PDB file of C-alpha atoms and ligand atoms in Angstrom:
ATOM      1  CA  MET A   1      25.609 -33.911 -30.529  1.00 83.00           C
ATOM      2  CA  THR A   2      28.246 -31.988 -28.385  1.00 90.00           C
ATOM      3  CA  LYS A   3      26.562 -29.552 -26.128  1.00 96.00           C
ATOM      4  CA  LYS A   4      27.650 -25.770 -26.462  1.00 98.00           C
ATOM      5  CA  ILE A   5      28.703 -23.999 -23.274  1.00 98.00           C
ATOM      6  CA  VAL A   6      29.147 -20.074 -23.236  1.00 98.00           C
ATOM      7  CA  VAL A   7      31.036 -18.708 -20.469  1.00 98.00           C
ATOM      8  CA  PHE A   8      30.730 -15.103 -19.905  1.00 98.00           C
ATOM      9  CA  THR A   9      33.330 -13.681 -17.346  1.00 98.00           C
ATOM     10  CA  GLY A  10      34.362 -10.638 -15.589  1.00 98.00           C
ATOM     11  CA  ALA A  11      37.008  -9.583 -13.387  1.00 98.00           C
ATOM     12  CA  GLY A  12      35.676 -12.072 -10.637  1.00 98.00           C
ATOM     13  CA  VAL A  13      37.262 -14.869 -12.352  1.00 98.00           C
ATOM     14  CA  SER A  14      40.637 -13.459 -12.013  1.00 98.00           C
ATOM     15  CA  ALA A  15      40.323 -12.075  -8.468  1.00 98.00           C
ATOM     16  CA  ASP A  16      41.646 -15.534  -7.189  1.00 97.00           C
ATOM     17  CA  SER A  17      44.839 -15.062  -9.335  1.00 98.00           C
ATOM     18  CA  GLY A  18      45.457 -11.882  -7.179  1.00 97.00           C
ATOM     19  CA  ILE A  19      44.174  -9.249  -9.731  1.00 97.00           C
ATOM     20  CA  PRO A  20      41.894  -6.559  -8.536  1.00 95.00           C
ATOM     21  CA  THR A  21      38.221  -6.268  -9.623  1.00 96.00           C
ATOM     22  CA  TYR A  22      36.784  -3.039 -10.422  1.00 95.00           C
ATOM     23  CA  ARG A  23      33.892  -2.504  -8.041  1.00 94.00           C
ATOM     24  CA  SER A  24      34.830  -4.066  -4.627  1.00 92.00           C
ATOM     25  CA  SER A  25      35.314  -1.702  -1.953  1.00 90.00           C
ATOM     26  CA  ASP A  26      39.224  -1.792  -2.608  1.00 89.00           C
ATOM     27  CA  GLY A  27      38.692  -2.323  -6.569  1.00 93.00           C
ATOM     28  CA  LEU A  28      40.324  -0.594  -9.328  1.00 94.00           C
ATOM     29  CA  TRP A  29      37.609   2.210  -9.569  1.00 94.00           C
ATOM     30  CA  ALA A  30      37.839   2.821  -5.838  1.00 93.00           C
ATOM     31  CA  ASN A  31      41.522   4.148  -6.453  1.00 93.00           C
ATOM     32  CA  TYR A  32      41.158   5.624 -10.026  1.00 94.00           C
ATOM     33  CA  LYS A  33      38.679   7.695 -11.531  1.00 96.00           C
ATOM     34  CA  ILE A  34      37.388   6.194 -14.650  1.00 96.00           C
ATOM     35  CA  GLU A  35      37.369   9.668 -16.216  1.00 97.00           C
ATOM     36  CA  ASP A  36      41.061  10.100 -15.853  1.00 97.00           C
ATOM     37  CA  VAL A  37      42.271   6.786 -17.034  1.00 97.00           C
ATOM     38  CA  CYS A  38      39.523   4.738 -18.938  1.00 97.00           C
ATOM     39  CA  THR A  39      37.921   7.474 -21.694  1.00 98.00           C
ATOM     40  CA  PRO A  40      39.140   8.762 -25.202  1.00 96.00           C
ATOM     41  CA  GLU A  41      38.625  12.339 -23.581  1.00 97.00           C
ATOM     42  CA  ALA A  42      41.327  11.266 -20.801  1.00 98.00           C
ATOM     43  CA  LEU A  43      43.634   9.955 -23.622  1.00 97.00           C
ATOM     44  CA  ALA A  44      43.411  13.073 -25.558  1.00 96.00           C
ATOM     45  CA  ARG A  45      43.795  15.426 -22.479  1.00 97.00           C
ATOM     46  CA  ASP A  46      46.407  13.500 -20.550  1.00 97.00           C
ATOM     47  CA  ARG A  47      47.961  10.839 -22.424  1.00 96.00           C
ATOM     48  CA  ALA A  48      50.759  10.048 -19.970  1.00 97.00           C
ATOM     49  CA  THR A  49      48.241   9.277 -16.858  1.00 97.00           C
ATOM     50  CA  VAL A  50      46.458   6.710 -19.167  1.00 98.00           C
ATOM     51  CA  ILE A  51      49.293   5.258 -20.661  1.00 98.00           C
ATOM     52  CA  ASN A  52      51.026   4.847 -17.309  1.00 97.00           C
ATOM     53  CA  PHE A  53      47.795   3.484 -15.691  1.00 97.00           C
ATOM     54  CA  TYR A  54      48.068   0.712 -18.259  1.00 98.00           C
ATOM     55  CA  ASN A  55      51.815   0.225 -17.822  1.00 98.00           C
ATOM     56  CA  MET A  56      51.015  -0.241 -14.219  1.00 97.00           C
ATOM     57  CA  ARG A  57      48.478  -2.704 -14.918  1.00 97.00           C
ATOM     58  CA  ARG A  58      50.569  -4.812 -17.082  1.00 98.00           C
ATOM     59  CA  ARG A  59      53.315  -4.761 -14.368  1.00 97.00           C
ATOM     60  CA  GLU A  60      50.749  -5.932 -11.840  1.00 96.00           C
ATOM     61  CA  MET A  61      50.263  -9.014 -14.451  1.00 97.00           C
ATOM     62  CA  ALA A  62      53.768 -10.166 -13.927  1.00 95.00           C
ATOM     63  CA  GLY A  63      53.737 -13.525 -12.330  1.00 96.00           C
ATOM     64  CA  LYS A  64      50.091 -13.897 -12.001  1.00 98.00           C
ATOM     65  CA  LEU A  65      48.729 -17.167 -12.848  1.00 98.00           C
ATOM     66  CA  PRO A  66      45.558 -18.657 -14.050  1.00 98.00           C
ATOM     67  CA  ASN A  67      43.396 -20.169 -10.848  1.00 98.00           C
ATOM     68  CA  ALA A  68      41.227 -23.156 -10.545  1.00 98.00           C
ATOM     69  CA  GLY A  69      38.539 -21.353 -12.056  1.00 98.00           C
ATOM     70  CA  HIS A  70      40.191 -20.439 -15.136  1.00 98.00           C
ATOM     71  CA  LYS A  71      41.586 -23.995 -15.430  1.00 98.00           C
ATOM     72  CA  ALA A  72      38.208 -25.521 -14.739  1.00 98.00           C
ATOM     73  CA  ILE A  73      36.614 -23.672 -17.719  1.00 98.00           C
ATOM     74  CA  ALA A  74      39.457 -24.712 -19.799  1.00 98.00           C
ATOM     75  CA  GLU A  75      39.038 -28.535 -18.997  1.00 98.00           C
ATOM     76  CA  LEU A  76      35.435 -28.003 -20.027  1.00 98.00           C
ATOM     77  CA  GLU A  77      36.643 -28.126 -23.505  1.00 98.00           C
ATOM     78  CA  GLN A  78      37.207 -31.958 -23.117  1.00 97.00           C
ATOM     79  CA  TYR A  79      33.679 -32.598 -22.677  1.00 97.00           C
ATOM     80  CA  PHE A  80      31.954 -29.938 -24.326  1.00 98.00           C
ATOM     81  CA  ASP A  81      32.122 -27.305 -27.215  1.00 98.00           C
ATOM     82  CA  VAL A  82      33.102 -24.244 -25.016  1.00 98.00           C
ATOM     83  CA  GLU A  83      33.627 -20.470 -26.205  1.00 98.00           C
ATOM     84  CA  VAL A  84      34.623 -17.829 -23.645  1.00 98.00           C
ATOM     85  CA  VAL A  85      33.160 -14.285 -23.798  1.00 98.00           C
ATOM     86  CA  THR A  86      35.196 -12.171 -21.468  1.00 98.00           C
ATOM     87  CA  GLN A  87      35.249  -8.587 -20.195  1.00 98.00           C
ATOM     88  CA  ASN A  88      38.577  -9.027 -18.981  1.00 98.00           C
ATOM     89  CA  ILE A  89      41.765  -7.798 -20.407  1.00 98.00           C
ATOM     90  CA  ASP A  90      44.215 -10.080 -18.645  1.00 98.00           C
ATOM     91  CA  ASN A  91      45.391 -13.315 -20.643  1.00 97.00           C
ATOM     92  CA  LEU A  92      44.590 -15.804 -18.057  1.00 98.00           C
ATOM     93  CA  HIS A  93      42.106 -17.529 -20.032  1.00 98.00           C
ATOM     94  CA  GLU A  94      44.648 -18.349 -22.510  1.00 98.00           C
ATOM     95  CA  ALA A  95      47.180 -19.282 -20.222  1.00 98.00           C
ATOM     96  CA  ALA A  96      44.823 -21.750 -18.649  1.00 98.00           C
ATOM     97  CA  GLY A  97      44.502 -23.283 -22.113  1.00 98.00           C
ATOM     98  CA  SER A  98      40.785 -22.287 -23.006  1.00 98.00           C
ATOM     99  CA  THR A  99      41.059 -21.900 -26.902  1.00 98.00           C
ATOM    100  CA  LYS A 100      37.955 -20.028 -28.131  1.00 98.00           C
ATOM    101  CA  ILE A 101      37.963 -16.587 -26.271  1.00 98.00           C
ATOM    102  CA  ILE A 102      36.238 -13.111 -27.130  1.00 98.00           C
ATOM    103  CA  HIS A 103      37.880 -10.144 -25.462  1.00 98.00           C
ATOM    104  CA  LEU A 104      35.006  -7.684 -25.203  1.00 98.00           C
ATOM    105  CA  HIS A 105      36.893  -5.114 -23.828  1.00 98.00           C
ATOM    106  CA  GLY A 106      40.363  -5.423 -25.459  1.00 98.00           C
ATOM    107  CA  GLU A 107      43.579  -7.014 -24.335  1.00 98.00           C
ATOM    108  CA  LEU A 108      46.189  -5.472 -21.786  1.00 98.00           C
ATOM    109  CA  THR A 109      49.090  -6.780 -23.945  1.00 98.00           C
ATOM    110  CA  LYS A 110      48.109  -5.327 -26.895  1.00 98.00           C
ATOM    111  CA  LEU A 111      48.429  -1.662 -28.546  1.00 97.00           C
ATOM    112  CA  ARG A 112      46.674  -0.314 -31.483  1.00 96.00           C
ATOM    113  CA  GLU A 113      46.712   2.767 -33.697  1.00 93.00           C
ATOM    114  CA  ASP A 114      44.918   5.702 -31.965  1.00 82.00           C
ATOM    115  CA  SER A 115      42.460   5.987 -35.285  1.00 79.00           C
ATOM    116  CA  GLY A 116      41.497   2.376 -35.969  1.00 64.00           C
ATOM    117  CA  GLU A 117      41.544  -1.205 -35.603  1.00 63.00           C
ATOM    118  CA  ARG A 118      44.098  -1.706 -38.467  1.00 83.00           C
ATOM    119  CA  TYR A 119      47.421  -2.011 -36.791  1.00 94.00           C
ATOM    120  CA  ILE A 120      47.593  -4.199 -33.679  1.00 95.00           C
ATOM    121  CA  THR A 121      50.772  -5.253 -31.794  1.00 97.00           C
ATOM    122  CA  ASP A 122      51.493  -7.581 -28.742  1.00 98.00           C
ATOM    123  CA  ILE A 123      54.020  -5.977 -26.449  1.00 98.00           C
ATOM    124  CA  GLY A 124      53.485  -8.537 -23.647  1.00 98.00           C
ATOM    125  CA  LEU A 125      53.901  -6.960 -20.279  1.00 97.00           C
ATOM    126  CA  ARG A 126      56.612  -4.355 -21.125  1.00 98.00           C
ATOM    127  CA  ASP A 127      55.735  -0.614 -20.602  1.00 98.00           C
ATOM    128  CA  GLN A 128      54.142   1.090 -23.522  1.00 98.00           C
ATOM    129  CA  ARG A 129      56.586   4.059 -24.570  1.00 97.00           C
ATOM    130  CA  LEU A 130      54.638   7.441 -24.665  1.00 96.00           C
ATOM    131  CA  ASP A 131      55.828   8.208 -28.255  1.00 95.00           C
ATOM    132  CA  GLU A 132      55.504   4.663 -29.430  1.00 96.00           C
ATOM    133  CA  THR A 133      54.308   4.483 -32.927  1.00 95.00           C
ATOM    134  CA  ALA A 134      52.782   2.248 -35.586  1.00 95.00           C
ATOM    135  CA  PRO A 135      54.930   1.774 -38.826  1.00 93.00           C
ATOM    136  CA  ASN A 136      52.728   4.175 -40.430  1.00 91.00           C
ATOM    137  CA  GLY A 137      53.757   6.751 -37.696  1.00 92.00           C
ATOM    138  CA  GLU A 138      50.280   6.884 -36.100  1.00 92.00           C
ATOM    139  CA  LEU A 139      50.810   7.026 -32.284  1.00 94.00           C
ATOM    140  CA  LEU A 140      49.935   3.875 -30.645  1.00 96.00           C
ATOM    141  CA  ARG A 141      47.206   3.196 -27.624  1.00 97.00           C
ATOM    142  CA  PRO A 142      46.091   0.698 -25.318  1.00 97.00           C
ATOM    143  CA  HIS A 143      43.938  -1.942 -27.404  1.00 97.00           C
ATOM    144  CA  ILE A 144      41.389  -1.472 -24.658  1.00 97.00           C
ATOM    145  CA  VAL A 145      37.617  -0.439 -25.233  1.00 97.00           C
ATOM    146  CA  PHE A 146      37.398   2.867 -23.050  1.00 98.00           C
ATOM    147  CA  PHE A 147      34.200   3.828 -21.795  1.00 97.00           C
ATOM    148  CA  GLY A 148      31.933   5.803 -24.212  1.00 96.00           C
ATOM    149  CA  GLU A 149      33.617   3.578 -27.114  1.00 96.00           C
ATOM    150  CA  ALA A 150      31.985   1.084 -29.266  1.00 95.00           C
ATOM    151  CA  VAL A 151      32.286  -2.466 -28.202  1.00 97.00           C
ATOM    152  CA  PRO A 152      33.333  -4.020 -31.839  1.00 95.00           C
ATOM    153  CA  MET A 153      33.067  -7.618 -30.799  1.00 97.00           C
ATOM    154  CA  PHE A 154      29.743  -7.278 -29.004  1.00 98.00           C
ATOM    155  CA  GLU A 155      27.334  -8.322 -32.221  1.00 98.00           C
ATOM    156  CA  HIS A 156      29.661 -11.462 -32.490  1.00 98.00           C
ATOM    157  CA  ALA A 157      29.571 -12.086 -28.769  1.00 98.00           C
ATOM    158  CA  ALA A 158      25.794 -11.846 -28.884  1.00 98.00           C
ATOM    159  CA  MET A 159      25.486 -14.312 -31.720  1.00 98.00           C
ATOM    160  CA  VAL A 160      27.877 -16.713 -29.727  1.00 98.00           C
ATOM    161  CA  VAL A 161      25.625 -16.653 -26.713  1.00 98.00           C
ATOM    162  CA  ASN A 162      22.584 -17.147 -28.793  1.00 98.00           C
ATOM    163  CA  SER A 163      24.334 -20.490 -29.786  1.00 98.00           C
ATOM    164  CA  ALA A 164      24.682 -21.553 -26.422  1.00 98.00           C
ATOM    165  CA  ASP A 165      22.899 -24.920 -24.843  1.00 98.00           C
ATOM    166  CA  ILE A 166      24.355 -23.770 -21.430  1.00 98.00           C
ATOM    167  CA  LEU A 167      25.463 -20.249 -20.305  1.00 98.00           C
ATOM    168  CA  ILE A 168      27.685 -19.571 -17.393  1.00 98.00           C
ATOM    169  CA  VAL A 169      28.167 -16.291 -15.954  1.00 98.00           C
ATOM    170  CA  VAL A 170      31.126 -15.826 -13.519  1.00 98.00           C
ATOM    171  CA  GLY A 171      32.669 -13.151 -11.752  1.00 98.00           C
ATOM    172  CA  THR A 172      30.843 -10.048 -13.336  1.00 97.00           C
ATOM    173  CA  SER A 173      28.727  -7.580 -11.359  1.00 95.00           C
ATOM    174  CA  LEU A 174      26.858  -7.216 -14.914  1.00 95.00           C
ATOM    175  CA  ALA A 175      27.034  -3.468 -14.333  1.00 93.00           C
ATOM    176  CA  VAL A 176      28.418  -2.446 -17.563  1.00 94.00           C
ATOM    177  CA  TYR A 177      27.007  -2.322 -20.944  1.00 93.00           C
ATOM    178  CA  PRO A 178      26.356  -3.349 -23.585  1.00 95.00           C
ATOM    179  CA  ALA A 179      28.249  -6.385 -22.161  1.00 94.00           C
ATOM    180  CA  ALA A 180      25.906  -7.027 -19.394  1.00 93.00           C
ATOM    181  CA  SER A 181      22.893  -7.387 -21.881  1.00 95.00           C
ATOM    182  CA  LEU A 182      24.673 -10.401 -23.195  1.00 97.00           C
ATOM    183  CA  VAL A 183      22.601 -12.810 -20.774  1.00 96.00           C
ATOM    184  CA  GLN A 184      19.459 -11.746 -22.711  1.00 96.00           C
ATOM    185  CA  TYR A 185      20.883 -13.063 -26.100  1.00 97.00           C
ATOM    186  CA  VAL A 186      20.296 -16.789 -25.068  1.00 98.00           C
ATOM    187  CA  ARG A 187      18.176 -18.430 -27.536  1.00 97.00           C
ATOM    188  CA  ASP A 188      15.101 -18.950 -25.597  1.00 97.00           C
ATOM    189  CA  SER A 189      14.024 -19.315 -21.876  1.00 97.00           C
ATOM    190  CA  SER A 190      14.768 -22.901 -21.918  1.00 97.00           C
ATOM    191  CA  VAL A 191      18.602 -22.342 -21.717  1.00 98.00           C
ATOM    192  CA  PRO A 192      19.991 -22.930 -18.215  1.00 97.00           C
ATOM    193  CA  ILE A 193      21.964 -20.148 -16.666  1.00 97.00           C
ATOM    194  CA  TYR A 194      24.583 -21.088 -14.062  1.00 98.00           C
ATOM    195  CA  ILE A 195      25.873 -18.078 -12.171  1.00 98.00           C
ATOM    196  CA  VAL A 196      29.423 -18.421 -10.004  1.00 98.00           C
ATOM    197  CA  ASP A 197      29.811 -15.468  -7.901  1.00 98.00           C
ATOM    198  CA  PRO A 198      29.986 -15.239  -4.050  1.00 98.00           C
ATOM    199  CA  ALA A 199      27.594 -11.942  -4.275  1.00 97.00           C
ATOM    200  CA  GLU A 200      23.978 -11.897  -4.928  1.00 91.00           C
ATOM    201  CA  LEU A 201      23.603 -10.489  -8.684  1.00 85.00           C
ATOM    202  CA  ASN A 202      20.692  -8.483 -10.051  1.00 82.00           C
ATOM    203  CA  ILE A 203      20.289 -10.648 -13.153  1.00 87.00           C
ATOM    204  CA  ARG A 204      16.710 -10.351 -14.571  1.00 83.00           C
ATOM    205  CA  SER A 205      15.918 -13.676 -16.613  1.00 90.00           C
ATOM    206  CA  ARG A 206      12.937 -16.065 -17.228  1.00 93.00           C
ATOM    207  CA  ASN A 207      15.682 -18.778 -17.594  1.00 97.00           C
ATOM    208  CA  PRO A 208      16.243 -21.564 -15.113  1.00 96.00           C
ATOM    209  CA  ILE A 209      18.984 -19.830 -12.775  1.00 96.00           C
ATOM    210  CA  THR A 210      21.432 -21.961 -10.608  1.00 97.00           C
ATOM    211  CA  HIS A 211      23.455 -19.848  -8.545  1.00 97.00           C
ATOM    212  CA  ILE A 212      26.665 -21.112  -6.894  1.00 98.00           C
ATOM    213  CA  ARG A 213      27.664 -18.701  -4.209  1.00 98.00           C
ATOM    214  CA  GLU A 214      31.363 -19.438  -4.373  1.00 98.00           C
ATOM    215  CA  ARG A 215      34.612 -17.641  -5.651  1.00 98.00           C
ATOM    216  CA  ALA A 216      35.491 -19.033  -8.982  1.00 98.00           C
ATOM    217  CA  ALA A 217      38.399 -21.056  -7.860  1.00 98.00           C
ATOM    218  CA  VAL A 218      36.054 -23.212  -5.597  1.00 98.00           C
ATOM    219  CA  GLY A 219      32.670 -22.742  -7.388  1.00 98.00           C
ATOM    220  CA  MET A 220      33.961 -23.264 -11.037  1.00 98.00           C
ATOM    221  CA  PRO A 221      35.431 -26.563 -10.425  1.00 98.00           C
ATOM    222  CA  GLN A 222      32.052 -27.578  -8.655  1.00 98.00           C
ATOM    223  CA  LEU A 223      29.964 -26.562 -11.628  1.00 98.00           C
ATOM    224  CA  ALA A 224      32.233 -28.472 -13.993  1.00 98.00           C
ATOM    225  CA  GLU A 225      31.577 -31.509 -11.969  1.00 97.00           C
ATOM    226  CA  ILE A 226      27.899 -31.058 -12.135  1.00 97.00           C
ATOM    227  CA  LEU A 227      27.819 -30.577 -15.793  1.00 97.00           C
ATOM    228  CA  LYS A 228      29.917 -33.517 -16.381  1.00 95.00           C
ATOM    229  CA  ARG A 229      27.621 -35.801 -14.452  1.00 95.00           C
ATOM    230  CA  LYS A 230      24.827 -34.248 -16.473  1.00 91.00           C
ATOM    231  CA  LEU A 231      26.490 -35.496 -19.556  1.00 85.00           C
ATOM    232  CA  GLY A 232      24.912 -38.852 -19.453  1.00 69.00           C
ATOM    233  CA  ASP A 233      21.293 -37.192 -19.220  1.00 71.00           C
TER     234      ASP A 233
HETATM  235  N1  APR B   1      35.193 -15.055  -7.604  1.00 51.15           N
HETATM  236  C1  APR B   1      33.935 -15.020  -8.410  1.00 51.15           C
HETATM  237  N2  APR B   1      33.430 -13.852  -8.552  1.00 51.15           N
HETATM  238  C2  APR B   1      33.995 -12.846  -7.718  1.00 51.15           C
HETATM  239  C3  APR B   1      35.274 -13.126  -6.915  1.00 51.15           C
HETATM  240  C4  APR B   1      35.745 -14.164  -6.842  1.00 51.15           C
HETATM  241  N3  APR B   1      36.770 -14.514  -6.178  1.00 51.15           N
HETATM  242  N4  APR B   1      35.305 -11.654  -6.210  1.00 51.15           N
HETATM  243  C5  APR B   1      34.408 -10.984  -6.716  1.00 51.15           C
HETATM  244  N5  APR B   1      33.492 -11.381  -7.638  1.00 51.15           N
HETATM  245  C6  APR B   1      32.652 -10.929  -8.164  1.00 51.15           C
HETATM  246  C7  APR B   1      31.897  -9.816  -7.487  1.00 51.15           C
HETATM  247  O1  APR B   1      30.786 -10.248  -6.734  1.00 51.15           O
HETATM  248  C8  APR B   1      31.361  -9.118  -8.854  1.00 51.15           C
HETATM  249  O2  APR B   1      30.038  -9.614  -9.124  1.00 51.15           O
HETATM  250  O3  APR B   1      33.213 -10.375  -9.407  1.00 51.15           O
HETATM  251  C9  APR B   1      32.268  -9.246  -9.717  1.00 51.15           C
HETATM  252  C10 APR B   1      33.261  -8.309 -10.096  1.00 51.15           C
HETATM  253  O4  APR B   1      32.502  -7.055 -10.507  1.00 51.15           O
HETATM  254  P1  APR B   1      33.229  -5.658 -11.378  1.00 51.15           P
HETATM  255  O5  APR B   1      34.278  -5.542 -10.246  1.00 51.15           O
HETATM  256  O6  APR B   1      32.246  -4.810 -11.488  1.00 51.15           O
HETATM  257  O7  APR B   1      33.793  -6.499 -12.379  1.00 51.15           O
HETATM  258  P2  APR B   1      33.319  -6.585 -14.019  1.00 51.15           P
HETATM  259  O8  APR B   1      31.829  -7.032 -13.911  1.00 51.15           O
HETATM  260  O9  APR B   1      34.106  -7.568 -14.843  1.00 51.15           O
HETATM  261  O10 APR B   1      33.306  -5.077 -14.698  1.00 51.15           O
HETATM  262  C11 APR B   1      33.017  -5.170 -16.006  1.00 51.15           C
HETATM  263  O11 APR B   1      33.563  -2.751 -16.163  1.00 51.15           O
HETATM  264  O12 APR B   1      35.209  -1.320 -15.620  1.00 51.15           O
HETATM  265  C12 APR B   1      34.773  -2.000 -16.411  1.00 51.15           C
HETATM  266  O13 APR B   1      35.762  -2.681 -18.617  1.00 51.15           O
HETATM  267  C13 APR B   1      35.601  -2.977 -17.197  1.00 51.15           C
HETATM  268  O14 APR B   1      35.240  -5.288 -18.082  1.00 51.15           O
HETATM  269  C14 APR B   1      35.105  -4.347 -16.856  1.00 51.15           C
HETATM  270  C15 APR B   1      33.727  -3.992 -16.579  1.00 51.15           C
END
């Protein structure tokens, strides 16, 4: 029976690809106020600032490539049933070859209608025009979950975590809810949790925890080797 591995990732897994994290000293939220660029109120109050913030992040994505961390996660699919639950809005897990990915907080290359999830379009890395509309004339916005908004994929992600035989947590400060609570959804206290992060994490869990205190590009390949060696167990 193929073991199921769920890999829960945050901005740290893309740091080695040159994409800034959020809460490091030079991170995104050190340079921008969340309330100016990542809330529905900001979009209503100052649409241009919000649209331009995400246009700049799309421009930043140009030329960025998956790193050895993303690739080690993708390669695990040769040995395990792997599902990625990411908080990241970049598409580097896809680019590395992972095939089952849930984007909890949306996707940077996509836009959707202001009023709902019906119409979603992928604009790649080009800028969104301020007056860009859906076919029904509805203004478009980044297909990204802003602070204070519902996380539509959360229930599904919780079920996925509950199905895991092994949970891997890579590059997330576990600072944002409900995403951070996903680690509590493992089916019982026997499910091993592996963490790959250079920093200490305040993870509360009764489960066996192995912390590989490395950058994702170093620690994830190491972890993949450990898990492959355990295959015979
Ligand atoms: N490799 C692995 N982990 C790293 C690396 C690296 N090279 N560099 C930093 N980290 C770790 C940090 O130690 C930290 O634990 O990555 C984590 C980054 O934390 P945050 O910047 O808070 O990013 P994240 O946890 O993804 O934020 C969650 O907050 O702003 C919202 O929606 C946004 O999805 C984001 C959510």
